[in-house]
GROMACS .gro file of C-alpha atoms in nm:
model
  140
    1MET     CA    1   1.238   0.510  -1.391
    2GLU     CA    2   1.178   0.792  -1.121
    3PRO     CA    3   0.895   1.005  -1.187
    4ARG     CA    4   0.923   1.336  -1.352
    5SER     CA    5   0.594   1.422  -1.340
    6GLN     CA    6   0.234   1.339  -1.264
    7PRO     CA    7   0.062   1.290  -1.587
    8ILE     CA    8  -0.317   1.390  -1.649
    9ARG     CA    9  -0.572   1.351  -1.924
   10LEU     CA   10  -0.899   1.562  -1.981
   11ASN     CA   11  -1.178   1.386  -2.153
   12ARG     CA   12  -1.465   1.633  -2.170
   13LYS     CA   13  -1.696   1.418  -2.328
   14ARG     CA   14  -1.696   1.192  -2.008
   15GLN     CA   15  -1.606   1.501  -1.811
   16LYS     CA   16  -1.330   1.333  -1.620
   17LEU     CA   17  -0.978   1.371  -1.512
   18TYR     CA   18  -0.738   1.099  -1.513
   19VAL     CA   19  -0.414   1.157  -1.262
   20TYR     CA   20  -0.147   0.922  -1.257
   21ASN     CA   21  -0.031   1.004  -0.894
   22TYR     CA   22   0.350   0.915  -0.756
   23LYS     CA   23   0.414   0.923  -0.418
   24GLN     CA   24   0.813   0.903  -0.306
   25PRO     CA   25   0.861   0.778   0.030
   26TRP     CA   26   1.098   0.929   0.238
   27GLN     CA   27   1.360   0.649   0.166
   28PRO     CA   28   1.517   0.755  -0.127
   29TRP     CA   29   1.599   0.381  -0.246
   30ARG     CA   30   1.274   0.275  -0.240
   31LYS     CA   31   1.060   0.256  -0.546
   32ALA     CA   32   0.788   0.550  -0.586
   33ILE     CA   33   0.422   0.419  -0.518
   34THR     CA   34   0.218   0.483  -0.811
   35ARG     CA   35  -0.211   0.538  -0.777
   36ILE     CA   36  -0.411   0.668  -1.104
   37SER     CA   37  -0.704   0.817  -0.968
   38VAL     CA   38  -1.044   0.932  -1.180
   39TYR     CA   39  -1.272   1.236  -1.073
   40ASN     CA   40  -1.542   1.393  -1.187
   41TRP     CA   41  -1.455   1.705  -1.343
   42ALA     CA   42  -1.762   1.945  -1.173
   43ASP     CA   43  -1.598   1.805  -0.831
   44ILE     CA   44  -1.254   1.983  -0.901
   45HIS     CA   45  -1.140   2.318  -0.850
   46GLY     CA   46  -0.845   2.528  -0.882
   47GLU     CA   47  -0.597   2.603  -0.630
   48VAL     CA   48  -0.258   2.844  -0.655
   49HIS     CA   49  -0.049   2.832  -0.365
   50PHE     CA   50   0.336   2.945  -0.309
   51GLU     CA   51   0.555   2.666  -0.102
   52SER     CA   52   0.902   2.769   0.049
   53THR     CA   53   0.984   2.432   0.149
   54PRO     CA   54   1.333   2.279   0.102
   55GLY     CA   55   1.282   2.124  -0.258
   56ILE     CA   56   0.939   2.228  -0.310
   57ARG     CA   57   1.002   2.636  -0.390
   58GLY     CA   58   0.743   2.806  -0.608
   59TYR     CA   59   0.398   2.823  -0.720
   60HIS     CA   60   0.168   2.535  -0.758
   61LEU     CA   61  -0.167   2.431  -0.929
   62TYR     CA   62  -0.343   2.218  -0.724
   63GLY     CA   63  -0.669   2.015  -0.799
   64ALA     CA   64  -0.869   2.005  -0.516
   65LEU     CA   65  -1.147   1.715  -0.547
   66CYS     CA   66  -1.450   1.852  -0.335
   67GLU     CA   67  -1.737   1.685  -0.195
   68PRO     CA   68  -2.001   1.723  -0.482
   69GLY     CA   69  -2.208   2.039  -0.464
   70THR     CA   70  -1.965   2.172  -0.177
   71HIS     CA   71  -1.607   2.372  -0.153
   72GLN     CA   72  -1.517   2.082   0.119
   73VAL     CA   73  -1.228   1.942   0.022
   74VAL     CA   74  -1.158   1.603  -0.016
   75GLU     CA   75  -0.831   1.542  -0.183
   76ARG     CA   76  -0.563   1.789  -0.364
   77PHE     CA   77  -0.301   1.650  -0.613
   78VAL     CA   78  -0.058   1.865  -0.806
   79LEU     CA   79  -0.146   1.979  -1.203
   80ALA     CA   80   0.155   2.202  -1.251
   81LYS     CA   81   0.446   2.365  -1.097
   82GLU     CA   82   0.597   2.712  -1.191
   83TRP     CA   83   0.916   2.883  -0.996
   84GLY     CA   84   0.858   3.251  -1.095
   85GLU     CA   85   0.482   3.357  -1.290
   86ARG     CA   86   0.152   3.282  -1.057
   87GLU     CA   87  -0.019   3.432  -1.357
   88GLN     CA   88   0.113   3.144  -1.557
   89LEU     CA   89  -0.107   2.874  -1.376
   90ASN     CA   90  -0.376   3.088  -1.367
   91GLN     CA   91  -0.384   3.073  -1.742
   92ILE     CA   92  -0.323   2.709  -1.764
   93TRP     CA   93  -0.638   2.641  -1.501
   94SER     CA   94  -0.873   2.913  -1.715
   95TYR     CA   95  -0.723   2.707  -2.040
   96LEU     CA   96  -0.851   2.359  -1.879
   97CYS     CA   97  -1.141   2.535  -1.758
   98MET     CA   98  -1.213   2.632  -2.123
   99TYR     CA   99  -1.157   2.267  -2.306
  100MET     CA  100  -1.345   2.109  -2.026
  101GLN     CA  101  -1.671   2.371  -2.136
  102HIS     CA  102  -1.615   2.246  -2.502
  103ASP     CA  103  -1.562   2.562  -2.556
  104ASP     CA  104  -1.410   2.557  -2.953
  105GLU     CA  105  -1.303   2.931  -2.900
  106LEU     CA  106  -0.979   2.819  -2.754
  107PRO     CA  107  -0.704   3.076  -2.723
  108PRO     CA  108  -0.386   3.026  -2.908
  109PRO     CA  109  -0.097   2.854  -2.724
  110ARG     CA  110   0.181   3.125  -2.626
  111GLU     CA  111   0.443   2.908  -2.776
  112ALA     CA  112   0.374   2.673  -3.087
  113GLY     CA  113   0.472   2.320  -3.080
  114THR     CA  114   0.463   2.064  -2.803
  115PRO     CA  115   0.708   2.122  -2.504
  116ASP     CA  116   0.930   1.804  -2.461
  117PHE     CA  117   0.835   1.744  -2.150
  118TRP     CA  118   0.452   1.682  -2.246
  119GLN     CA  119   0.562   1.411  -2.439
  120PRO     CA  120   0.428   1.075  -2.345
  121ARG     CA  121   0.665   0.823  -2.155
  122LYS     CA  122   0.743   0.453  -2.175
  123ALA     CA  123   0.725   0.451  -1.807
  124ASP     CA  124   0.356   0.642  -1.776
  125ALA     CA  125   0.170   0.311  -1.803
  126TRP     CA  126  -0.199   0.362  -1.786
  127PRO     CA  127  -0.407   0.009  -1.725
  128GLU     CA  128  -0.552  -0.111  -2.020
  129ALA     CA  129  -0.919  -0.024  -1.946
  130MET     CA  130  -0.808   0.323  -1.844
  131GLU     CA  131  -0.627   0.379  -2.133
  132ARG     CA  132  -0.961   0.307  -2.349
  133GLU     CA  133  -1.206   0.483  -2.082
  134SER     CA  134  -0.952   0.799  -2.076
  135THR     CA  135  -0.933   0.816  -2.468
  136THR     CA  136  -1.264   0.750  -2.570
  137ILE     CA  137  -1.599   0.878  -2.525
  138SER     CA  138  -1.912   0.749  -2.344
  139GLN     CA  139  -2.159   0.480  -2.483
  140VAL     CA  140  -2.466   0.612  -2.353
   0.00000   0.00000   0.00000
Protein backbone atom coordinates (compact mmCIF):
# COMPACT_ATOMS: atom_id res chain seq x y z
CA MET A 1 0.00 0.00 0.00
CA GLU A 2 1.35 3.40 -0.96
CA PRO A 3 1.72 6.01 1.80
CA ARG A 4 -0.85 8.81 1.76
CA SER A 5 0.59 10.88 4.56
CA GLN A 6 3.27 10.98 7.21
CA PRO A 7 1.58 10.10 10.51
CA ILE A 8 2.86 11.80 13.64
CA ARG A 9 2.35 11.19 17.34
CA LEU A 10 2.76 13.72 20.10
CA ASN A 11 3.57 12.56 23.62
CA ARG A 12 3.41 15.61 25.84
CA LYS A 13 4.35 13.71 29.02
CA ARG A 14 7.66 12.69 27.43
CA GLN A 15 7.87 15.92 25.33
CA LYS A 16 8.57 13.81 22.23
CA LEU A 17 7.37 13.91 18.63
CA TYR A 18 7.23 10.64 16.68
CA VAL A 19 7.21 10.93 12.88
CA TYR A 20 6.50 8.13 10.42
CA ASN A 21 8.51 9.34 7.40
CA TYR A 22 8.12 8.01 3.89
CA LYS A 23 10.52 8.70 1.06
CA GLN A 24 9.26 7.73 -2.37
CA PRO A 25 12.09 6.81 -4.77
CA TRP A 26 11.98 8.58 -8.12
CA GLN A 27 11.27 5.23 -9.80
CA PRO A 28 7.49 4.70 -9.43
CA TRP A 29 7.81 0.90 -9.36
CA ARG A 30 9.99 0.93 -6.23
CA LYS A 31 8.49 0.71 -2.77
CA ALA A 32 8.56 3.75 -0.49
CA ILE A 33 11.31 3.76 2.14
CA THR A 34 10.00 4.04 5.71
CA ARG A 35 11.91 5.69 8.54
CA ILE A 36 10.44 6.39 11.96
CA SER A 37 12.08 9.24 13.85
CA VAL A 38 11.81 10.49 17.43
CA TYR A 39 12.48 14.14 18.22
CA ASN A 40 12.62 16.23 21.39
CA TRP A 41 9.80 18.77 21.18
CA ALA A 42 12.07 21.55 22.51
CA ASP A 43 14.25 21.19 19.39
CA ILE A 44 11.38 21.50 16.89
CA HIS A 45 10.35 24.78 15.26
CA GLY A 46 7.47 25.28 12.83
CA GLU A 47 8.00 26.70 9.33
CA VAL A 48 5.35 27.47 6.71
CA HIS A 49 6.47 27.57 3.07
CA PHE A 50 4.68 27.95 -0.25
CA GLU A 51 5.92 25.51 -2.85
CA SER A 52 5.16 25.63 -6.53
CA THR A 53 6.95 22.69 -8.06
CA PRO A 54 5.21 20.06 -10.21
CA GLY A 55 3.14 17.83 -7.96
CA ILE A 56 3.94 19.76 -4.77
CA ARG A 57 1.93 22.96 -5.07
CA GLY A 58 0.56 24.74 -2.01
CA TYR A 59 1.51 25.65 1.54
CA HIS A 60 3.40 23.19 3.74
CA LEU A 61 3.93 23.22 7.49
CA TYR A 62 7.36 21.80 8.22
CA GLY A 63 8.82 20.70 11.52
CA ALA A 64 12.40 21.94 11.58
CA LEU A 65 14.70 19.97 13.86
CA CYS A 66 17.33 22.36 15.19
CA GLU A 67 20.53 21.88 17.13
CA PRO A 68 19.58 22.13 20.83
CA GLY A 69 19.33 25.75 21.96
CA THR A 70 19.86 27.18 18.44
CA HIS A 71 17.99 27.83 15.21
CA GLN A 72 20.52 25.81 13.16
CA VAL A 73 18.30 23.45 11.15
CA VAL A 74 19.49 19.84 10.97
CA GLU A 75 16.45 18.25 9.32
CA ARG A 76 12.95 19.16 8.06
CA PHE A 77 9.83 17.02 7.77
CA VAL A 78 6.27 17.74 6.65
CA LEU A 79 3.65 18.09 9.37
CA ALA A 80 0.71 19.28 7.25
CA LYS A 81 -0.20 20.53 3.77
CA GLU A 82 -2.81 23.04 2.62
CA TRP A 83 -3.65 24.11 -0.91
CA GLY A 84 -5.05 27.56 -0.27
CA GLU A 85 -4.94 28.83 3.32
CA ARG A 86 -1.66 29.61 5.00
CA GLU A 87 -3.57 30.68 8.10
CA GLN A 88 -4.88 27.15 8.69
CA LEU A 89 -1.30 25.85 8.96
CA ASN A 90 -0.46 28.64 11.41
CA GLN A 91 -3.45 27.52 13.51
CA ILE A 92 -2.33 23.88 13.39
CA TRP A 93 1.14 24.86 14.60
CA SER A 94 -0.33 27.00 17.41
CA TYR A 95 -2.58 24.13 18.45
CA LEU A 96 0.35 21.69 18.53
CA CYS A 97 2.37 24.12 20.65
CA MET A 98 -0.48 24.65 23.12
CA TYR A 99 -1.05 20.90 23.38
CA MET A 100 2.62 20.17 24.06
CA GLN A 101 2.73 22.91 26.73
CA HIS A 102 0.07 20.97 28.71
CA ASP A 103 -2.44 23.73 28.07
CA ASP A 104 -5.84 22.48 29.19
CA GLU A 105 -7.53 25.53 27.71
CA LEU A 106 -7.35 24.36 24.10
CA PRO A 107 -9.80 26.06 21.75
CA PRO A 108 -12.60 23.91 20.35
CA PRO A 109 -11.97 22.42 16.90
CA ARG A 110 -13.37 24.31 13.92
CA GLU A 111 -15.27 21.21 12.78
CA ALA A 112 -16.65 18.52 15.07
CA GLY A 113 -15.64 14.90 14.63
CA THR A 114 -12.50 13.31 13.27
CA PRO A 115 -11.76 13.64 9.55
CA ASP A 116 -11.39 10.33 7.70
CA PHE A 117 -7.78 11.03 6.83
CA TRP A 118 -6.88 11.12 10.55
CA GLN A 119 -7.87 7.51 11.06
CA PRO A 120 -5.03 5.07 11.83
CA ARG A 121 -4.10 2.89 8.89
CA LYS A 122 -3.03 -0.72 9.16
CA ALA A 123 -0.18 0.04 6.75
CA ASP A 124 1.36 2.40 9.34
CA ALA A 125 2.70 -0.26 11.70
CA TRP A 126 4.79 1.32 14.42
CA PRO A 127 7.52 -0.95 15.83
CA GLU A 128 6.37 -2.53 19.11
CA ALA A 129 8.88 -0.67 21.31
CA MET A 130 8.03 2.68 19.70
CA GLU A 131 4.28 1.95 19.93
CA ARG A 132 4.69 1.45 23.69
CA GLU A 133 6.98 4.48 24.16
CA SER A 134 4.86 6.88 22.09
CA THR A 135 1.63 6.01 23.88
CA THR A 136 2.79 5.88 27.52
CA ILE A 137 4.25 8.26 30.08
CA SER A 138 7.86 8.20 31.20
CA GLN A 139 8.79 5.78 33.97
CA VAL A 140 11.06 8.23 35.82
